[in-house]
């Protein structure tokens, strides 16, 4: 079975600085998708960024980018120019190429300090 | 407005009293899922459905039932709730079809407490 690990239960960053959240996963599959979701205090789940495993190029969405290391099974999220609104719980998630069985990590709570 | 709705948003009940949490989406999505969120465990998938009358177990299906009689609705049923099912529950839907465009849309969550 696939597993997703986020080794940092909590992180903090100064406003305007850069922070990296770690995620590792375990799978025997070669074709899959990885996601980062943000959950602010409102509890709404918001997709931040998505990466297809067959793509070598790292995904980027504005201030959010990933460092995808397929061989190491690592998928970290970098947030540049951190803003107060980035404060939230961040979840890393895995999904095989087919089907709808998603596996989420335990989450990292990010605080942004003014 | 495109959305996933869940009802109720909050529920306090007692052990053994059957309950249903409804989920509805207005985006004509093929896929729907139920998750529970617990501190330190993240979200765990309970059940998912890839089409009408097609459902499959996720990672933690014990104690839950689902049905998908209509494309838009995917209710979660707890036949005999127990205190260990106290949790925050999310319903989600996604379009299906080409996997690269398959983004999940989440409902607002249902906070369930079983006494």
Coordinates of C-alpha atoms in Angstrom, one line a residue:
Chain A
X1 CA 0.0 0.0 0.0
X2 CA 1.1 3.5 -0.7
X3 CA 2.1 5.8 2.2
X4 CA 2.7 9.5 2.4
X5 CA 4.9 11.0 5.1
X6 CA 5.3 14.6 6.1
X7 CA 8.0 14.8 8.8
X8 CA 7.4 18.4 9.9
X9 CA 4.2 18.7 12.0
X10 CA 4.8 22.4 12.3
X11 CA 6.8 25.1 10.5
X12 CA 7.0 28.8 10.7
X13 CA 8.3 31.4 8.3
X14 CA 8.8 35.2 8.4
X15 CA 6.6 37.2 6.1
X16 CA 8.2 37.7 2.6
X17 CA 10.7 34.9 3.3
X18 CA 10.8 31.4 1.6
X19 CA 9.9 28.1 3.2
X20 CA 10.0 24.5 2.1
X21 CA 7.7 21.8 3.3
X22 CA 8.8 18.2 3.0
X23 CA 6.9 15.2 1.7
X24 CA 8.1 11.7 1.0
X25 CA 6.0 8.8 -0.3
X26 CA 6.3 5.1 -0.9
X27 CA 5.0 3.4 -3.9
X28 CA 5.9 0.6 -6.3
X29 CA 4.1 2.2 -9.2
X30 CA 5.8 4.3 -11.9
X31 CA 2.8 6.3 -13.0
X32 CA 1.0 8.5 -10.5
X33 CA 0.1 12.0 -9.4
X34 CA 1.2 14.1 -6.5
X35 CA -0.6 17.0 -5.0
X36 CA -0.3 19.7 -2.3
X37 CA -3.5 20.9 -0.7
X38 CA -3.9 23.9 1.6
X39 CA -6.4 23.9 4.5
X40 CA -6.9 27.4 6.1
X41 CA -8.8 27.8 9.3
X42 CA -12.0 27.8 7.3
X43 CA -11.3 24.1 6.8
X44 CA -11.8 24.4 3.1
X45 CA -9.5 22.1 1.1
X46 CA -7.7 24.1 -1.7
X47 CA -5.5 22.5 -4.4
X48 CA -2.2 24.4 -4.4
X49 CA -0.2 22.4 -7.0
X50 CA -0.2 19.1 -8.9
X51 CA 2.7 17.1 -10.4
X52 CA 2.5 14.2 -12.9
X53 CA 5.1 11.6 -12.2
X54 CA 6.0 11.2 -15.9
X55 CA 6.9 14.8 -16.2
X56 CA 10.5 15.7 -15.2
X57 CA 9.8 19.4 -15.1
X58 CA 8.8 20.6 -11.7
X59 CA 5.4 22.2 -11.4
X60 CA 5.1 25.9 -10.6
X61 CA 2.1 28.0 -9.7
X62 CA 3.0 31.6 -9.0
X63 CA 4.8 31.7 -5.6
X64 CA 4.4 27.9 -5.2
X65 CA 6.8 25.4 -6.7
X66 CA 7.8 21.9 -6.1
X67 CA 11.0 19.9 -6.1
X68 CA 10.0 16.5 -7.4
X69 CA 12.7 13.8 -7.0
X70 CA 11.2 10.6 -8.4
X71 CA 14.0 8.3 -7.6
X72 CA 14.1 9.5 -4.0
X73 CA 10.3 9.6 -3.8
X74 CA 10.4 13.1 -2.5
X75 CA 8.0 15.9 -3.3
X76 CA 8.7 19.2 -1.4
X77 CA 6.7 22.4 -1.7
X78 CA 8.5 25.7 -1.8
X79 CA 6.6 28.9 -0.9
X80 CA 8.3 32.1 -2.0
X81 CA 7.6 35.6 -0.7
X82 CA 5.4 34.1 2.1
X83 CA 2.2 36.0 2.9
X84 CA 0.0 36.0 6.0
X85 CA -2.7 34.3 4.0
X86 CA -0.4 31.3 3.4
X87 CA -0.8 30.3 7.1
X88 CA -2.7 27.0 6.9
X89 CA -2.3 23.3 7.2
X90 CA -0.7 21.8 4.1
X91 CA -1.3 18.2 3.0
X92 CA 0.7 16.2 0.5
X93 CA -1.3 13.6 -1.4
X94 CA -0.7 10.7 -3.8
X95 CA -2.9 9.2 -6.4
X96 CA -2.2 6.4 -8.8
X97 CA -2.6 7.2 -12.5
X98 CA -5.9 5.3 -12.6
X99 CA -8.6 5.1 -10.1
X100 CA -9.6 7.5 -7.4
X101 CA -7.7 6.1 -4.4
X102 CA -6.0 9.1 -2.8
X103 CA -3.5 8.8 0.0
X104 CA -2.8 11.9 2.1
X105 CA 0.0 12.7 4.5
X106 CA -0.6 13.8 8.1
X107 CA -0.1 17.5 7.3
X108 CA 2.2 20.3 8.2
X109 CA 0.9 23.4 10.0
X110 CA 2.5 26.5 8.6
X111 CA 2.6 29.8 10.6
X112 CA 3.6 33.0 8.9
X113 CA 5.1 35.6 11.2
X114 CA 4.6 39.3 10.5
Chain B
X1 CA -22.0 28.5 -8.6
X2 CA -20.0 25.2 -9.0
X3 CA -19.8 23.6 -5.6
X4 CA -20.0 20.5 -3.4
X5 CA -22.4 20.7 -0.6
X6 CA -22.6 18.7 2.5
X7 CA -25.3 18.5 5.2
X8 CA -25.4 18.7 8.0
X9 CA -22.3 20.8 8.7
X10 CA -22.3 19.9 12.4
X11 CA -23.9 16.9 14.1
X12 CA -23.8 15.5 17.6
X13 CA -25.4 12.1 18.1
X14 CA -25.3 9.1 20.3
X15 CA -23.9 5.7 19.9
X16 CA -25.9 3.4 17.7
X17 CA -28.3 5.9 16.2
X18 CA -28.2 5.6 12.5
X19 CA -27.3 8.8 10.5
X20 CA -26.7 9.9 7.0
X21 CA -24.5 12.8 5.8
X22 CA -25.6 14.0 2.4
X23 CA -23.2 15.1 -0.3
X24 CA -24.3 16.8 -3.6
X25 CA -22.3 18.3 -6.5
X26 CA -23.6 20.4 -9.3
X27 CA -20.7 20.0 -11.7
X28 CA -21.8 16.8 -13.4
X29 CA -18.6 15.1 -12.1
X30 CA -18.1 11.4 -12.6
X31 CA -16.0 10.7 -9.4
X32 CA -17.0 11.3 -5.8
X33 CA -15.2 10.4 -2.5
X34 CA -15.6 10.5 1.2
X35 CA -12.8 11.3 3.6
X36 CA -12.4 11.6 7.3
X37 CA -9.8 13.9 8.9
X38 CA -8.3 13.3 12.2
X39 CA -5.4 15.1 14.0
X40 CA -2.0 13.7 13.1
X41 CA -3.5 11.4 10.5
X42 CA -4.4 13.7 7.7
X43 CA -7.3 12.8 5.4
X44 CA -8.1 9.1 5.0
X45 CA -10.4 7.9 2.2
X46 CA -13.4 6.0 3.3
X47 CA -15.2 5.2 0.0
X48 CA -15.1 6.4 -3.5
X49 CA -17.3 6.2 -6.6
X50 CA -16.3 6.3 -10.2
X51 CA -19.8 6.4 -11.6
X52 CA -23.5 5.7 -10.8
X53 CA -23.8 2.4 -9.0
X54 CA -20.0 2.0 -8.9
X55 CA -18.4 2.3 -5.5
X56 CA -15.2 1.0 -4.0
X57 CA -13.6 0.9 -0.6
X58 CA -10.9 3.3 0.4
X59 CA -8.5 2.9 3.2
X60 CA -10.9 3.0 6.2
X61 CA -14.4 1.7 5.1
X62 CA -15.3 -0.2 8.3
X63 CA -18.5 1.1 9.9
X64 CA -19.6 3.1 6.8
X65 CA -21.8 2.6 3.8
X66 CA -22.3 4.6 0.7
X67 CA -24.6 4.6 -2.3
X68 CA -24.5 6.3 -5.7
X69 CA -28.0 6.1 -7.2
X70 CA -27.7 9.5 -8.9
X71 CA -24.6 11.1 -10.4
X72 CA -24.9 14.2 -8.3
X73 CA -25.4 12.6 -4.9
X74 CA -23.2 10.4 -2.7
X75 CA -24.5 10.0 0.8
X76 CA -22.4 8.6 3.6
X77 CA -24.3 6.3 6.0
X78 CA -23.3 5.3 9.5
X79 CA -25.6 2.4 10.4
X80 CA -24.5 2.2 14.1
X81 CA -22.1 5.1 14.9
X82 CA -19.5 4.7 17.6
X83 CA -17.4 7.2 19.4
X84 CA -14.3 6.3 17.3
X85 CA -16.2 7.7 14.3
X86 CA -16.1 11.2 15.8
X87 CA -14.3 13.1 13.1
X88 CA -14.4 15.8 10.4
X89 CA -15.8 14.4 7.2
X90 CA -15.2 15.7 3.7
X91 CA -16.9 14.9 0.5
X92 CA -15.1 15.5 -2.8
X93 CA -15.8 15.3 -6.5
X94 CA -13.8 15.4 -9.6
X95 CA -14.6 15.4 -13.3
X96 CA -13.1 12.0 -14.3
X97 CA -11.9 11.5 -17.9
X98 CA -8.4 12.6 -18.6
X99 CA -6.4 12.1 -15.5
X100 CA -4.3 15.3 -15.9
X101 CA -7.3 17.5 -15.5
X102 CA -8.8 15.5 -12.7
X103 CA -8.8 18.0 -9.8
X104 CA -10.8 17.2 -6.7
X105 CA -13.3 19.8 -5.4
X106 CA -14.0 19.5 -1.7
X107 CA -17.2 20.2 0.2
X108 CA -17.1 22.4 3.4
X109 CA -16.8 19.5 5.8
X110 CA -19.1 17.9 8.4
X111 CA -18.1 17.9 12.0
X112 CA -19.5 14.7 13.6
X113 CA -19.4 13.9 17.3
X114 CA -20.6 10.6 18.6
X115 CA -21.3 10.4 22.3

